[in-house]
Coordinates of C-alpha atoms in Angstrom, one line a residue:
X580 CA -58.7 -122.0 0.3
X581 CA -58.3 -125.4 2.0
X582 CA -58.7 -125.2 5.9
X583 CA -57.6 -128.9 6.3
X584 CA -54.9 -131.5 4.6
X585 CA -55.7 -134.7 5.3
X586 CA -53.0 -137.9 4.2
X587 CA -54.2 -141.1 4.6
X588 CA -51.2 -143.3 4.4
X589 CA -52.7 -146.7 6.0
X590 CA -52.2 -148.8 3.0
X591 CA -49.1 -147.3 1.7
X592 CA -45.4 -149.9 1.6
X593 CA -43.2 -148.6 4.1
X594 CA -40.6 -148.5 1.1
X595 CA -43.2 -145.9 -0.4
X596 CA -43.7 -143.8 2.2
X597 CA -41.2 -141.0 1.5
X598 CA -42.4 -140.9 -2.0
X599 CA -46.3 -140.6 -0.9
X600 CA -45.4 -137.9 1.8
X601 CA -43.6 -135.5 -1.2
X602 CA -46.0 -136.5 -3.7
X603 CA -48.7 -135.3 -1.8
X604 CA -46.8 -132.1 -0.6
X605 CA -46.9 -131.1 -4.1
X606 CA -50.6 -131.5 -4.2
X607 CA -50.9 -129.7 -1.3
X608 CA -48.8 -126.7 -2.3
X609 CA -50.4 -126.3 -5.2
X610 CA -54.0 -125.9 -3.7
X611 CA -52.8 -123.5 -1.4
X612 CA -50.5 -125.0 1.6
X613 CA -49.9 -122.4 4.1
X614 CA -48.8 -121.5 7.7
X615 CA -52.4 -121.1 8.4
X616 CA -53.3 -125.0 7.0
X617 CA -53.8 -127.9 9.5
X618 CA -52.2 -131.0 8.3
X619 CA -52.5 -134.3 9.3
X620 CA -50.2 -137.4 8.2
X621 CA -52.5 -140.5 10.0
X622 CA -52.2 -144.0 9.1
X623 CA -54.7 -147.0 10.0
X624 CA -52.6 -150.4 11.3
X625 CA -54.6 -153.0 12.7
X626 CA -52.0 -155.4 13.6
X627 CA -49.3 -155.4 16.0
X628 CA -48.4 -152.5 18.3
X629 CA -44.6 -152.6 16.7
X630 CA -45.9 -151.9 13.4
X631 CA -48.0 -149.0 14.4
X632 CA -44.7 -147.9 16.1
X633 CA -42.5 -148.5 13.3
X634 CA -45.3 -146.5 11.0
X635 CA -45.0 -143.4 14.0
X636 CA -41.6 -143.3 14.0
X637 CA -41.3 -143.2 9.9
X638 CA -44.3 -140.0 9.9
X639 CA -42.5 -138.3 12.5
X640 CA -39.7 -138.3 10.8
X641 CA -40.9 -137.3 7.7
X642 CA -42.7 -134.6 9.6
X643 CA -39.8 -132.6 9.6
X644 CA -39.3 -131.9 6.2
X645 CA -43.0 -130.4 5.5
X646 CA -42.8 -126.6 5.3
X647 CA -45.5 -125.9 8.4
X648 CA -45.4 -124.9 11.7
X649 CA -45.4 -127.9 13.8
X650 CA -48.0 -126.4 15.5
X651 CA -49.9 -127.1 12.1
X652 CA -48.7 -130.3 11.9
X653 CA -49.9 -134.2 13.6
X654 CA -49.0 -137.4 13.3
X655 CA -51.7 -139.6 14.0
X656 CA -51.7 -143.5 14.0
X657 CA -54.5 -145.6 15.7
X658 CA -56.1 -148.8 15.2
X659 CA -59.1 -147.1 14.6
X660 CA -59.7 -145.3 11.9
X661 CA -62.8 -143.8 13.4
X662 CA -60.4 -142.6 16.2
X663 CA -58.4 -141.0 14.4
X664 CA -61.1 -138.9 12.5
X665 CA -62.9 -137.9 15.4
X666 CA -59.7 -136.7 16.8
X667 CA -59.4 -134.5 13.6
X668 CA -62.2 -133.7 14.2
X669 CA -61.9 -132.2 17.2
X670 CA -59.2 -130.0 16.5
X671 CA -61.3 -128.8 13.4
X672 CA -64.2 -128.1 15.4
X673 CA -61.9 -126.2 18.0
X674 CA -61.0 -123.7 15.6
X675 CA -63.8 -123.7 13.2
X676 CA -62.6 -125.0 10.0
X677 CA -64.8 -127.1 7.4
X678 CA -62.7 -127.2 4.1
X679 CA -61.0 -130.4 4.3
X680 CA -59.0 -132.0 1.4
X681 CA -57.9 -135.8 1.5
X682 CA -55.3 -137.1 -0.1
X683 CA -55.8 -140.8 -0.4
X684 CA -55.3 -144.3 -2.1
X685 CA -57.8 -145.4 -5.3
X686 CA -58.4 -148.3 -2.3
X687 CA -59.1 -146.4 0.2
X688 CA -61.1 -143.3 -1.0
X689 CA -64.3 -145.4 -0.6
X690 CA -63.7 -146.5 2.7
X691 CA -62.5 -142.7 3.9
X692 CA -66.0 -141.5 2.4
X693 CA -68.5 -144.0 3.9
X694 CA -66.5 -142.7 7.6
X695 CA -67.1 -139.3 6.4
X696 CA -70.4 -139.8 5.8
X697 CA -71.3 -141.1 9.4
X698 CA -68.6 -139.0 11.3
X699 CA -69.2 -135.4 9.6
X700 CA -72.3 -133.9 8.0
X701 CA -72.6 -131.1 5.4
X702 CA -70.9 -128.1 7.4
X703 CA -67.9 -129.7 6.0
X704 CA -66.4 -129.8 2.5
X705 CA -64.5 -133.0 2.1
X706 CA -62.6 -133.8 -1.8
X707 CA -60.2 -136.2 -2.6
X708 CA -56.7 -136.0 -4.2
X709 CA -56.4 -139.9 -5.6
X710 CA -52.8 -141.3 -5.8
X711 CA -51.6 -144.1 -6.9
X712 CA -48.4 -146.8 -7.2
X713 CA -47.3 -147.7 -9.9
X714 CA -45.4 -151.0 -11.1
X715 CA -41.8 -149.4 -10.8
X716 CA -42.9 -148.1 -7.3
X717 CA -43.1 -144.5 -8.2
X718 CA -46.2 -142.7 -7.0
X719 CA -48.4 -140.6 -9.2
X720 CA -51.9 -138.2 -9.3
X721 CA -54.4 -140.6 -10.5
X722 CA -56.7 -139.4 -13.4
X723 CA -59.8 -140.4 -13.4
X724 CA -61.3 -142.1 -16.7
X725 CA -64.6 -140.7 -17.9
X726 CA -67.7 -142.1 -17.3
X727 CA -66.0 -144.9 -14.6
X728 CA -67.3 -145.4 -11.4
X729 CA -65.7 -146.1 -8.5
X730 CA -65.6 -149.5 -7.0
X731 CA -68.1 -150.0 -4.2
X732 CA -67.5 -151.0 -1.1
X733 CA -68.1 -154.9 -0.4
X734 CA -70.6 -155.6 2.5
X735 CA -68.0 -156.9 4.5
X736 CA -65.9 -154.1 4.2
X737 CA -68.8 -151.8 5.0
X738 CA -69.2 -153.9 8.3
X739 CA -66.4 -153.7 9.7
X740 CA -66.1 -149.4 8.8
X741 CA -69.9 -149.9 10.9
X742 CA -68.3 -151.9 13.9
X743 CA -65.4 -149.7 14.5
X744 CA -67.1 -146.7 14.5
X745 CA -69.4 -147.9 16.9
X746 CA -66.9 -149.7 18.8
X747 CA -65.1 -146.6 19.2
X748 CA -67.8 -144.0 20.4
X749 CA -69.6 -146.7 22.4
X750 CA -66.1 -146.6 24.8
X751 CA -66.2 -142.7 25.4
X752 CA -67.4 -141.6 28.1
X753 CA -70.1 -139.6 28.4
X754 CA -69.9 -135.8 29.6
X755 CA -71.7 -133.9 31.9
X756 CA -72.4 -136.5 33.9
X757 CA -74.9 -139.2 34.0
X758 CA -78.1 -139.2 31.6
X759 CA -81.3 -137.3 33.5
X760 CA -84.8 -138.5 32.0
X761 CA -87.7 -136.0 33.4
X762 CA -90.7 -137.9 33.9
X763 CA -94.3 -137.5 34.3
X764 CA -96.3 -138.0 37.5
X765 CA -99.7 -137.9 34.9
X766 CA -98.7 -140.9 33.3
X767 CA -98.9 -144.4 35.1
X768 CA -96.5 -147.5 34.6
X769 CA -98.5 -148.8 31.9
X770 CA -96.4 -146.8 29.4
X771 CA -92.7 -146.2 29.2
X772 CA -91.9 -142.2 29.0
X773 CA -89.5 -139.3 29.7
X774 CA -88.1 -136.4 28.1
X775 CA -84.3 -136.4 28.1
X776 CA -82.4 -133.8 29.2
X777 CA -78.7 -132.9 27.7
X778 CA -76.4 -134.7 30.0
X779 CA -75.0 -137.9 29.8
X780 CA -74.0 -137.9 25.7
X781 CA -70.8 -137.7 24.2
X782 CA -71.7 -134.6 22.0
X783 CA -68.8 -132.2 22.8
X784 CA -69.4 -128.6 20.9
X785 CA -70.7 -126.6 23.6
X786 CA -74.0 -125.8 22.1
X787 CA -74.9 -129.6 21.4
X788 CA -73.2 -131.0 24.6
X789 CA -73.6 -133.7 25.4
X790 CA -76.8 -135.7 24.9
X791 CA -77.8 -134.3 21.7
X792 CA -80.4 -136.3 19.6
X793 CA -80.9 -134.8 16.2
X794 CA -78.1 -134.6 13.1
X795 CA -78.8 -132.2 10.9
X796 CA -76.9 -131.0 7.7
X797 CA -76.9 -127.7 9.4
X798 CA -74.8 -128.6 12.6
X799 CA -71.3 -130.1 13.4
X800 CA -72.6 -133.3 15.2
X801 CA -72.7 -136.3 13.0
X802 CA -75.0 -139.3 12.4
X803 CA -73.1 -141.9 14.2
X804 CA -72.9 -139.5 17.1
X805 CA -76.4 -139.0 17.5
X806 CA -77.0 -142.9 17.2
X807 CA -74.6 -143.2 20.4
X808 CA -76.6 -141.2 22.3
X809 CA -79.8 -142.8 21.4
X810 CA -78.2 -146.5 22.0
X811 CA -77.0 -144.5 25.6
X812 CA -80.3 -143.2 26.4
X813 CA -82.3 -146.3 25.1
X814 CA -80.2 -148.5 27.8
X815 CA -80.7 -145.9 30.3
X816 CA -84.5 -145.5 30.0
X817 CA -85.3 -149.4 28.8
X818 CA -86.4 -149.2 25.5
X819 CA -84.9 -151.2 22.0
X820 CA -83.6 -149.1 19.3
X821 CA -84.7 -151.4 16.5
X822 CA -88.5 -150.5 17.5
X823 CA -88.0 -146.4 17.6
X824 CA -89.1 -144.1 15.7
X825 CA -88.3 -140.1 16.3
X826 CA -90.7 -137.4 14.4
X827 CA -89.7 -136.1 10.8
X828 CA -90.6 -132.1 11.3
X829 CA -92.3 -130.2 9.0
X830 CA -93.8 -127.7 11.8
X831 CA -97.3 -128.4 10.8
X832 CA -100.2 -131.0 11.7
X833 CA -99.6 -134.5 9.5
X834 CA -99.7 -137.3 11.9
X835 CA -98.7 -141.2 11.0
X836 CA -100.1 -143.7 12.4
X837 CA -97.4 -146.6 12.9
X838 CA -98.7 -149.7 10.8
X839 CA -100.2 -147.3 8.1
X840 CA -97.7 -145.6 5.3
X841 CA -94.7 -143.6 6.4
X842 CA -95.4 -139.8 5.6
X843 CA -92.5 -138.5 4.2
X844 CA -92.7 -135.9 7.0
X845 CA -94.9 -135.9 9.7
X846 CA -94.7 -133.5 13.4
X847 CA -96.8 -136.4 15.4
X848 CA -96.7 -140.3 15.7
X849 CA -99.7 -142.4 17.5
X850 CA -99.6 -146.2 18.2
X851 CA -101.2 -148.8 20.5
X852 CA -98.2 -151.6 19.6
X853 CA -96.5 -152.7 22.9
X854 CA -92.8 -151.7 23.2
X855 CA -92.7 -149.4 20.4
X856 CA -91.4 -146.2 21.2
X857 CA -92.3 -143.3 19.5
X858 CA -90.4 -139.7 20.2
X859 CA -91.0 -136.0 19.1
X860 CA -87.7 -133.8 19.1
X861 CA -87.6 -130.2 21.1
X862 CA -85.8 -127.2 21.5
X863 CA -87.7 -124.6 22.9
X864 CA -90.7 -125.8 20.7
X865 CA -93.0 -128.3 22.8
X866 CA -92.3 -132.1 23.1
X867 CA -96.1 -133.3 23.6
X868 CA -97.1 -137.1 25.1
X869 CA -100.3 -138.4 25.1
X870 CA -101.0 -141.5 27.0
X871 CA -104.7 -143.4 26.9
X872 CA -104.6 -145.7 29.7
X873 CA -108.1 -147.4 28.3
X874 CA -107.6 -148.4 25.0
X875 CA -103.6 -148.5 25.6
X876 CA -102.5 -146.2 22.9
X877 CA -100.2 -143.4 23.2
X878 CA -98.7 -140.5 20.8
X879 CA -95.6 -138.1 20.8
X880 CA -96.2 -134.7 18.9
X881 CA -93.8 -131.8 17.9
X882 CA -95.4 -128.2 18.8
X883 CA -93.6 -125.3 17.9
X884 CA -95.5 -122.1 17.2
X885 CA -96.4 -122.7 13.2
X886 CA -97.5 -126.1 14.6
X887 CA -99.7 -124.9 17.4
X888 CA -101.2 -122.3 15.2
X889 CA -101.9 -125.3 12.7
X890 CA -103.5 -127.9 15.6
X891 CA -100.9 -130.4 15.8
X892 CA -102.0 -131.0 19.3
X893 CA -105.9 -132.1 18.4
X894 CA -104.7 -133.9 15.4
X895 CA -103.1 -135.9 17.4
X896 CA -105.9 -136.8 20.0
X897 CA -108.0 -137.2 16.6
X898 CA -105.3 -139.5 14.9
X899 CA -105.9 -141.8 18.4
X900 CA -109.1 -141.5 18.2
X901 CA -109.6 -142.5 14.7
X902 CA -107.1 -145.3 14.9
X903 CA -107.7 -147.1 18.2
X904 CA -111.0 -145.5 19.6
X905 CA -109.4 -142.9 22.1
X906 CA -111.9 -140.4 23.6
X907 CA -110.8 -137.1 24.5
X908 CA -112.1 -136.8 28.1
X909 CA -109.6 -140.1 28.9
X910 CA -106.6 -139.1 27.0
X911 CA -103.6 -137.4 29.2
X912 CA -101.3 -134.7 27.9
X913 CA -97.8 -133.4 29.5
X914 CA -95.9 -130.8 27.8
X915 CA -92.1 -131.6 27.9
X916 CA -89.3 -128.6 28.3
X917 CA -89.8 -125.9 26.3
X918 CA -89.3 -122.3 26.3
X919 CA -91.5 -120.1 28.5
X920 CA -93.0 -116.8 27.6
X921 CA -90.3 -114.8 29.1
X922 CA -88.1 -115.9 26.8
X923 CA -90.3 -116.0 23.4
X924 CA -91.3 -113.6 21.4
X925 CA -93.0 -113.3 18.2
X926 CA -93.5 -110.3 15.5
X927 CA -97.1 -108.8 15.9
X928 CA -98.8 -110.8 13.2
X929 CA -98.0 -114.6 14.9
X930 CA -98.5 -113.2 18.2
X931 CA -102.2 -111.7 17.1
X932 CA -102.7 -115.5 16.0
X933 CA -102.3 -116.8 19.5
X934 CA -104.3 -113.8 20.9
X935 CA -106.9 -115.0 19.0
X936 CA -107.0 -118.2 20.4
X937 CA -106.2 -116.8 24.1
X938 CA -106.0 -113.4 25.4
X939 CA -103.7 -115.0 28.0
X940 CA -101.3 -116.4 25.6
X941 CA -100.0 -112.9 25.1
X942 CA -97.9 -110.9 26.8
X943 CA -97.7 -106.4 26.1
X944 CA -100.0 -107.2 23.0
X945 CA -98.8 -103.9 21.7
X946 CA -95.2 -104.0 21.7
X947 CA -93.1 -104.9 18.8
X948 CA -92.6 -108.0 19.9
X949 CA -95.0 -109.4 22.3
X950 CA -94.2 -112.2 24.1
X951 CA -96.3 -115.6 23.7
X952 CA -97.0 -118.2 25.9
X953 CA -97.4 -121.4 23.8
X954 CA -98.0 -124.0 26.5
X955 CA -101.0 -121.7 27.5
X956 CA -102.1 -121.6 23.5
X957 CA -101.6 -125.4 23.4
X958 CA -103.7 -125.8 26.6
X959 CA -106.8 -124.0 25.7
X960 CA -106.8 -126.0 22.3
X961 CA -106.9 -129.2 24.1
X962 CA -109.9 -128.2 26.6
X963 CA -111.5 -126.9 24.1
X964 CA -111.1 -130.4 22.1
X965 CA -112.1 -132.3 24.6
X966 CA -109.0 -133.0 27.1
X967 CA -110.4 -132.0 30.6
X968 CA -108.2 -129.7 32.1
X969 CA -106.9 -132.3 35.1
X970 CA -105.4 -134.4 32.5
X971 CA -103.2 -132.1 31.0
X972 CA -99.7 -131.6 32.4
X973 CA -97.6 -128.3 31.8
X974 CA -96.3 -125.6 34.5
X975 CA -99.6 -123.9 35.4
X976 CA -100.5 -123.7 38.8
X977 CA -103.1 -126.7 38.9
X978 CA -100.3 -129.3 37.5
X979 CA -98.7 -132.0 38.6
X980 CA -95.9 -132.0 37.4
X981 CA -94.0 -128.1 37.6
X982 CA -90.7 -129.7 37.0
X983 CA -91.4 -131.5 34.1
X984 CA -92.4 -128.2 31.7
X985 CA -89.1 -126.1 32.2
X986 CA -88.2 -123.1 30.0
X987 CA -85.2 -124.4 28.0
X988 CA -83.9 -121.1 27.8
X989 CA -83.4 -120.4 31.8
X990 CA -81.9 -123.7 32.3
X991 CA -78.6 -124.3 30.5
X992 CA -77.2 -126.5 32.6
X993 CA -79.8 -128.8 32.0
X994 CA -81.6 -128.2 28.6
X995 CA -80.5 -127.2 25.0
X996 CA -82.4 -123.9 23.4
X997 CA -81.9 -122.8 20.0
X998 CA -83.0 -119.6 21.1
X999 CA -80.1 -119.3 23.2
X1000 CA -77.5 -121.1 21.5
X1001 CA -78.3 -120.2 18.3
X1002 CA -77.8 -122.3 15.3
X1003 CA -75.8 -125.6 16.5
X1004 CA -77.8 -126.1 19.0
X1005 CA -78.7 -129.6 20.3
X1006 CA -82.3 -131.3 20.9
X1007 CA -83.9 -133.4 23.6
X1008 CA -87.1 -135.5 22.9
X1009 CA -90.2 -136.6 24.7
X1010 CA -90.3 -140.0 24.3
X1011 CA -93.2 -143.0 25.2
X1012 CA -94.7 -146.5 24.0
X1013 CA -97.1 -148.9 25.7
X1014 CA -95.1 -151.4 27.8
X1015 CA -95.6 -155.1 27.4
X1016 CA -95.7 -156.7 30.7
X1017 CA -98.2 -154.6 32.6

């Protein structure tokens, strides 16, 4: 059953329009139009203000004569065609529909999937219903030929799709008011850091709102999205987006080393180049910085429990060490926001694991499901490799910097827990790189 009908009817003659609108009503009755389907008749017009009227006016009248309730039923004509999808989308995230089928131009199908591509991800399912005009004017289902592909988009074209996306997200404004970057009193000026918190993006589903900084196949918030918020964040805390580079999670121990082959996935990055920024994602698992203010190198780790169990933390202090000449004893650690042991729990064989490493780390060893304290697993790791215990930063009693290592889950307001939203949830990151002019 199709949740959504979508008819693109930017490049259609206004002497065809009638004809489009009942040829694709056919379509859509055969695959299932009913009272309960959203429709949406939108057209694209880039030039004057009186054709985009003239366009309206047409639609809305045509409007009439499809069998929904108007309630069902929009009419929607920008000059961006990237506003006009994220206002769909909108109203399809409001109610929780992902079965969208487009009903477009052989012309325009391309350009309608390369916006797809940046401004949904794979909770939806987009097809195509192709139509076309033919040479007496009368407008007909196209049937695709066998074995012919589709005519790629030109790099021009491509472009300007690029520009007006961005264009248009870069002029929302952001939610939850202004962008809040938590920042460490352990680390000095020589390096750029902070771990963001989730105000000041333009994500809008309440789990991911609003300064959300991961797309993933699983959730509703797309690429482009995601991008916005870095470009917001980047202007906010000072660093370029061209020289960034965010953690590729696998929940285990493989760290790259920037200037060395790309991993294809990797939970830590280290690096002593100026002004490249290097970020681990978090939510409820542990954003880790490290910061050597002698041999000016610096790293960004992920630590969720498989990860701490595995030694992500050490490997990263041992990927500086090999790479740049770090020691332990001068290397500082702060753990970012992340959830605390009274909000995480863990079946009886994982939390046996950190018992192992910390008779502290667990909490009523014997129930079910004890709960675990991974900032104190992560903290005897690193004194036991070497970090002396003043130069690592958490929420224990002897740190600096209390504020810094919040539980995700008690703070709502402020920080995004998949724990607590459950499965589109949204992500901050810990984020640092060695600065140039100091």
């Amino acid at each position: 059953m199709v949740d959504v009908f979508l008819v693109d009817l930017s490049d259609v003659p206004c002497h065809c329009l009638r004809k489009w609108f009942h040829r694709a009503a056919d379509i859509m009755s055969k695959h299932g139009l009913s009272a309960s389907a959203q429709v949406f008749l939108v057209s694209s017009q880039k030039n004057a203000d009186l054709v985009n009227t003239d366009i309206k006016d047409c639609l809305c009248q045509l409007e009439e004569e499809m069998p929904v309730p108007k309630k069902k039923l929009a009419v929607l004509v920008e000059g961006s065609f990237a506003a006009i999808l994220y206002s769909i989308k909108r109203k399809v995230d409001q109610q929780n529909l992902s079965v969208i089928k487009a009903i477009v131009s052989a012309e325009r199908k391309s350009t309608l999937e390369l916006y797809v591509e940046q401004l949904f991800t794979a909770v939806y399912t987009f097809s195509f219903e192709v139509l076309v005009i033919d040479g007496e004017g009368e407008v007909n289902l196209q049937i695709p030929a066998p074995f012919t592909e589709e005519s790629p988009l030109s790099d021009q074209q491509a472009d300007g799709i690029w520009t007006d996306i961005r264009g248009f997200l870069a002029q929302l404004e952001g939610l939850m008011g202004q962008i809040v970057v938590l920042k460490s009193l352990l680390i000095s000026d020589l390096f750029l850091h902070g771990f963001t918190t989730r105000t000041g993006g333009i994500s809008y589903l309440p789990g991911l709102s609003s300064l959300n900084l991961y797309s993933s196949w699983k959730r509703r918030d797309p690429v482009a999205m995601v991008n916005d918020n870095v470009q917001r964040l980047a202007r906010a805390a000072g660093f370029n987006t061209l020289t960034f580079h965010l953690a590729k999670v696998k929940h285990g121990n493989i760290i790259w080393t920037i200037g060395e082959s790309e991993p294809e996935v990797y939970d830590g990055i280290v690096t002593n180049q100026k002004n490249v920024t290097i970020a681990a994602p978090g939510a409820d698992c542990i954003p880790l910085l490290f910061a050597d203010p002698v041999q000016h190198a610096c790293g960004a780790a992920h630590a969720g429990w498989k990860g701490t169990l595995a030694g992500v933390a050490m490997a990263t202090v041992d990927a500086m060490a090999a790479a740049f000449g770090s020691r332990a004893k001068d290397v500082l650690v702060v753990m970012g926001p992340s959830v605390g042991p009274c909000c995480f729990t863990l079946h009886q064989g994982a939390a046996q694991e950190f018992a192992a490493i910390d008779s502290r780390c667990v909490q009523e060893p014997g129930a079910p499901r004890p709960h675990v304290d991974l900032r104190q697993a992560t903290r005897t790791l690193l004194e036991r490799g070497g970090i002396l215990p003043e130069n690592i930063s958490d929420n224990s009693t002897g740190s600096r910097d209390t504020e810094v290592t919040l539980c995700t889950v008690c703070h709502p307001d402020l920080l995004f827990s998949y724990i607590r939203d459950g499965n589109n949830f949204g992500t901050q990151i810990g984020f640092i790189s060695v600065r140039s002019n100091l």
